[in-house]
Coordinates of C-alpha atoms in Angstrom, one line a residue:
C1 CA 63.5 111.9 -89.0
I2 CA 64.1 112.6 -85.3
D3 CA 63.2 109.8 -82.9
L4 CA 61.5 110.7 -79.7
L5 CA 61.9 107.7 -77.3
I6 CA 59.6 107.1 -74.3
P7 CA 59.4 103.9 -72.2
V8 CA 55.7 103.1 -71.5
S9 CA 53.5 100.4 -69.9
E10 CA 51.3 98.0 -71.8
E11 CA 48.3 99.8 -70.3
F12 CA 49.5 103.1 -71.6
L13 CA 49.2 101.7 -75.2
T14 CA 45.5 101.2 -74.7
H15 CA 45.1 105.0 -74.9
V16 CA 47.1 105.2 -78.2
P17 CA 45.2 104.7 -81.4
G18 CA 46.3 101.9 -83.7
E19 CA 48.0 98.5 -83.2
K20 CA 50.9 97.7 -81.0
G21 CA 54.2 97.3 -82.8
G22 CA 53.0 99.2 -85.9
A23 CA 53.8 102.6 -87.4
Q24 CA 51.1 105.0 -88.2
S25 CA 51.0 108.6 -89.4
I26 CA 49.4 111.1 -87.0
D27 CA 49.3 114.9 -86.6
I28 CA 52.1 116.7 -84.7
E29 CA 49.4 117.9 -82.2
D30 CA 48.5 114.2 -81.4
I31 CA 52.2 113.4 -80.9
N32 CA 52.5 116.2 -78.5
K33 CA 49.3 115.0 -76.6
I34 CA 50.7 111.5 -76.3
I35 CA 54.0 112.9 -74.9
A36 CA 52.1 115.1 -72.5
K37 CA 50.0 112.1 -71.3
S38 CA 53.2 110.1 -70.7
Q39 CA 54.4 112.9 -68.3
Q40 CA 58.0 112.1 -69.5
M41 CA 60.6 114.0 -71.4
P42 CA 61.5 112.0 -74.6
I43 CA 65.0 110.9 -75.4
I44 CA 65.9 112.6 -78.7
A45 CA 67.9 110.7 -81.3
T46 CA 68.5 110.9 -85.0
G47 CA 66.3 108.3 -86.6
G48 CA 64.4 107.2 -89.7
S49 CA 64.7 103.6 -90.9
C50 CA 67.0 104.3 -93.9
A51 CA 69.0 106.9 -92.0
N52 CA 69.7 104.3 -89.3
A53 CA 71.0 101.8 -91.8
I54 CA 73.2 104.5 -93.4
K55 CA 74.5 105.5 -89.9
G56 CA 75.5 101.9 -89.3
L57 CA 77.3 101.6 -92.6
A58 CA 79.2 104.8 -92.0
S59 CA 80.2 103.6 -88.5
L60 CA 81.6 100.5 -90.2
G61 CA 83.8 102.7 -92.4
E62 CA 81.7 102.9 -95.6
K63 CA 81.5 106.1 -97.5
C64 CA 77.9 107.1 -97.4
A65 CA 75.5 109.9 -98.3
L66 CA 71.9 110.5 -97.2
L67 CA 69.2 112.0 -99.4
S68 CA 66.6 113.7 -97.2
R69 CA 64.7 116.8 -96.3
I70 CA 64.7 118.8 -93.1
G71 CA 62.8 121.6 -91.5
I72 CA 64.3 125.0 -90.7
D73 CA 64.3 124.3 -87.0
A74 CA 66.4 123.1 -84.1
L75 CA 65.6 119.4 -84.7
G76 CA 66.6 119.8 -88.4
E77 CA 69.9 121.4 -87.4
H78 CA 70.6 118.7 -84.9
F79 CA 70.0 116.0 -87.5
L80 CA 72.3 117.8 -90.0
Q81 CA 75.2 118.2 -87.6
Y82 CA 75.0 114.6 -86.4
M83 CA 75.2 113.3 -90.0
K84 CA 78.2 115.4 -90.6
K85 CA 79.8 114.2 -87.4
L86 CA 79.5 110.6 -88.7
G87 CA 81.1 111.6 -92.0
I88 CA 77.8 111.1 -94.0
V89 CA 77.4 113.5 -96.9
P90 CA 74.1 115.3 -96.3
L91 CA 72.2 115.6 -99.6
F92 CA 69.5 117.7 -97.8
S93 CA 67.0 120.2 -99.0
E94 CA 65.0 122.4 -96.6
S95 CA 61.3 122.5 -96.1
D96 CA 58.8 125.0 -94.7
H97 CA 57.3 122.1 -92.7
P98 CA 58.8 121.1 -89.3
T99 CA 61.4 118.3 -89.3
A100 CA 59.8 114.8 -89.5
R101 CA 59.7 113.0 -86.2
V102 CA 58.8 109.5 -84.9
L103 CA 57.4 108.9 -81.4
C104 CA 58.8 105.5 -80.3
L105 CA 56.7 104.0 -77.4
I106 CA 58.8 101.3 -75.8
T107 CA 57.0 98.7 -73.7
P108 CA 58.7 96.5 -71.1
D109 CA 59.0 93.6 -73.6
G110 CA 61.4 95.8 -75.6
Q111 CA 58.9 96.3 -78.5
R112 CA 58.5 99.7 -80.0
T113 CA 55.2 101.1 -81.2
M114 CA 55.7 104.1 -83.6
R115 CA 53.5 107.1 -84.4
F116 CA 55.1 109.5 -86.8
Y117 CA 54.6 112.9 -88.3
M118 CA 55.9 113.2 -91.9
G119 CA 56.5 117.0 -91.7
S120 CA 59.5 117.9 -93.8
N121 CA 59.4 114.5 -95.5
K122 CA 55.9 114.9 -96.9
E123 CA 57.4 115.7 -100.3
I124 CA 60.8 115.7 -101.8
P125 CA 60.3 117.6 -105.1
D126 CA 61.7 116.2 -108.3
Q127 CA 64.2 119.0 -108.7
F128 CA 66.2 117.7 -105.7
L129 CA 66.7 114.3 -107.3
Y130 CA 69.9 114.9 -109.3
P131 CA 71.1 112.0 -111.5
N132 CA 74.7 112.9 -110.7
Y133 CA 74.0 111.9 -107.0
F134 CA 73.9 108.3 -108.2
K135 CA 77.0 108.3 -110.4
G136 CA 79.6 105.8 -109.2
V137 CA 77.4 104.7 -106.3
S138 CA 77.6 101.0 -105.5
L139 CA 74.4 100.7 -103.5
V140 CA 71.2 102.6 -103.0
H141 CA 69.2 101.7 -99.9
L142 CA 65.6 102.7 -99.4
D143 CA 62.8 102.1 -96.9
A144 CA 59.2 101.5 -98.0
Y145 CA 58.0 104.5 -96.0
T146 CA 59.2 106.5 -99.0
L147 CA 56.1 105.2 -100.8
R148 CA 54.1 107.8 -99.0
N149 CA 56.1 110.4 -100.8
R150 CA 54.3 110.2 -104.2
N151 CA 56.6 108.8 -106.9
L152 CA 59.9 109.2 -104.9
T153 CA 60.6 105.5 -104.5
R154 CA 60.2 104.7 -108.2
Q155 CA 62.1 107.7 -109.3
V156 CA 65.1 106.9 -107.0
M157 CA 65.1 103.3 -108.1
E158 CA 65.1 104.3 -111.8
L159 CA 68.0 106.6 -111.3
A160 CA 69.9 104.0 -109.3
Q161 CA 69.2 101.3 -111.9
D162 CA 70.4 103.6 -114.7
A163 CA 73.6 104.2 -112.7
G164 CA 74.2 100.5 -112.3
A165 CA 73.8 100.5 -108.5
T166 CA 72.5 97.6 -106.4
I167 CA 69.1 98.5 -104.9
S168 CA 68.1 97.3 -101.5
L169 CA 64.7 97.9 -99.9
D170 CA 63.4 97.5 -96.3
L171 CA 59.7 96.7 -96.4
S172 CA 59.3 98.8 -93.2
S173 CA 55.9 97.9 -91.7
F174 CA 52.8 95.7 -92.2
E175 CA 50.7 98.9 -92.6
I176 CA 52.8 100.0 -95.6
I177 CA 52.3 96.6 -97.2
K178 CA 48.5 96.8 -96.8
E179 CA 48.6 100.4 -98.3
Y180 CA 50.9 99.8 -101.2
Y181 CA 50.7 96.0 -101.9
D182 CA 50.5 96.1 -105.7
T183 CA 53.2 98.8 -106.0
L184 CA 55.6 96.8 -103.8
L185 CA 55.1 93.7 -105.9
E186 CA 55.9 95.7 -109.1
L187 CA 59.0 97.4 -107.6
L188 CA 60.4 94.2 -106.1
T189 CA 60.1 92.4 -109.5
H190 CA 61.5 95.2 -111.7
Y191 CA 64.0 97.1 -109.5
V192 CA 65.0 95.6 -106.2
D193 CA 68.1 93.3 -105.8
I194 CA 67.9 92.8 -102.0
V195 CA 64.8 92.9 -99.8
F196 CA 64.6 93.0 -96.0
A197 CA 61.4 92.0 -94.2
N198 CA 60.3 90.8 -90.8
V199 CA 57.9 87.9 -90.2
D200 CA 54.8 90.1 -90.2
E201 CA 55.8 91.9 -93.4
T202 CA 56.7 88.6 -95.1
K203 CA 53.3 87.2 -94.2
G204 CA 51.6 90.4 -95.4
L205 CA 53.2 90.4 -98.8
T206 CA 53.4 86.7 -99.6
G207 CA 50.6 85.2 -97.4
A208 CA 53.1 82.6 -96.3
D209 CA 55.2 81.5 -93.3
P210 CA 58.8 82.7 -93.1
L211 CA 60.4 79.9 -95.0
E212 CA 57.9 79.7 -97.9
G213 CA 57.7 83.5 -97.8
C214 CA 61.4 83.9 -98.2
L215 CA 61.4 81.7 -101.2
K216 CA 58.6 83.7 -102.7
L217 CA 60.4 87.0 -102.1
Q218 CA 63.6 85.7 -103.7
D219 CA 61.6 84.8 -106.8
M220 CA 60.9 88.5 -107.1
C221 CA 64.4 89.8 -106.5
S222 CA 67.9 88.2 -106.2
V223 CA 68.3 88.1 -102.4
A224 CA 65.6 88.0 -99.8
V225 CA 66.2 88.3 -96.1
V226 CA 63.5 87.5 -93.5
L227 CA 64.3 88.7 -90.0
M228 CA 63.0 86.5 -87.2
G229 CA 64.2 88.1 -84.0
K230 CA 65.5 85.5 -81.5
Q231 CA 65.5 82.9 -84.3
G232 CA 68.0 84.9 -86.4
C233 CA 67.2 85.3 -90.1
L234 CA 66.5 83.4 -93.3
V235 CA 68.2 84.2 -96.5
G236 CA 66.9 83.2 -99.9
H237 CA 69.0 83.2 -103.1
R238 CA 68.7 81.2 -106.4
G239 CA 65.9 79.0 -105.2
K240 CA 67.5 78.0 -101.9
T241 CA 67.3 79.3 -98.3
F242 CA 69.5 79.0 -95.2
Q243 CA 69.0 80.1 -91.6
S244 CA 71.6 82.1 -89.7
P245 CA 71.2 82.0 -85.8
A246 CA 70.8 85.1 -83.7
F247 CA 73.5 86.3 -81.2
P248 CA 72.5 86.2 -77.6
A249 CA 71.5 89.7 -76.4
Q250 CA 70.0 91.4 -73.3
L251 CA 66.8 93.0 -74.8
I252 CA 66.3 96.7 -73.9
D253 CA 64.8 98.2 -77.0
T254 CA 64.1 96.8 -80.5
T255 CA 64.2 100.3 -82.1
G256 CA 66.5 100.2 -85.1
A257 CA 67.4 96.5 -84.8
G258 CA 66.2 95.7 -88.3
D259 CA 67.9 98.8 -89.7
L260 CA 71.3 97.9 -88.2
F261 CA 70.9 94.3 -89.3
A262 CA 70.7 95.8 -92.8
S263 CA 73.8 97.8 -92.1
G264 CA 75.8 94.6 -91.2
F265 CA 74.3 92.6 -94.1
L266 CA 75.0 95.3 -96.7
F267 CA 78.5 95.9 -95.4
G268 CA 79.2 92.2 -96.1
Y269 CA 77.5 92.4 -99.5
L270 CA 79.5 95.5 -100.5
N271 CA 82.7 93.8 -99.5
R272 CA 81.7 90.7 -101.5
Y273 CA 81.5 88.3 -98.5
P274 CA 79.5 85.1 -98.9
L275 CA 75.9 85.5 -98.0
P276 CA 76.2 83.4 -94.8
I277 CA 78.8 85.9 -93.6
C278 CA 76.6 88.8 -94.6
A279 CA 73.8 87.3 -92.5
R280 CA 76.2 86.7 -89.5
L281 CA 77.2 90.4 -89.6
G282 CA 73.6 91.5 -89.8
N283 CA 72.7 89.3 -86.8
R284 CA 75.7 90.7 -84.8
L285 CA 74.7 94.3 -85.4
G286 CA 71.0 93.6 -84.7
A287 CA 72.0 92.0 -81.4
A288 CA 74.1 95.1 -80.5
A289 CA 71.2 97.4 -81.3
V290 CA 68.6 95.8 -79.0
E291 CA 71.0 96.2 -76.0
V292 CA 70.8 100.0 -76.1
Q293 CA 68.0 102.5 -76.2
G294 CA 67.5 104.0 -79.7
A295 CA 69.1 103.1 -83.0
E296 CA 72.7 103.8 -82.3
L297 CA 75.5 101.3 -82.9
P298 CA 77.3 100.8 -79.6

């Protein structure tokens, strides 16, 4: 995905369909109309929830690859070259559709409201999922947005599990949970080792507050992480939970904060640090992310 970042007022959001803070799929024409109405030129950045987490891990020195699909256009070429610059192996295929893009509307409170066009990511055909991609891989990270791509999520998890890799999943948005509730419950129970969710996503999936919800999530998979913004995070494992406090930060833009939290947490997990240290690293990267515009690690 390519992120298109635009600061807007609260009043401007009243002209944008859907809920504030959510992520909804719209046509490319509608994205262009919203941009035109804003009378601003968007800041262009490489994005996508999973890609942001992978970029963070690569910036921390981990050897990473990204499986994705790009359009044959300038935005696709921009994305490809930026991944190479970070040392990320691009396991990319090309699509006749334009490169996927996310319009991030950032209000003065730092919250982002996302409207996205799937484009090149509408479908990654089975022939681009090679089992040898997963050979020797320690961790496979996915975001739940992939559930909109037919059976992709399950197929990747099966290949990852067969290869003996740890599987982590970001629940992504409350809209996704409403749309794929039953599927998510099944995947969490049978495939996922580490799950990341914010407070709204935890409530949507478990019907519970963060603490009880964290316990319910870790009943499904080994490690559950609930992100609570200024309150830090909760981590559940083996029937117990602990809270890790947030780092102080000057809020500019929350885009990518959860993704880079995952980068920090997973970096610790891959290096076999205790879970409290993993959570501390996650909170540190999440705090760094909100102090800049976009999902780049300062």
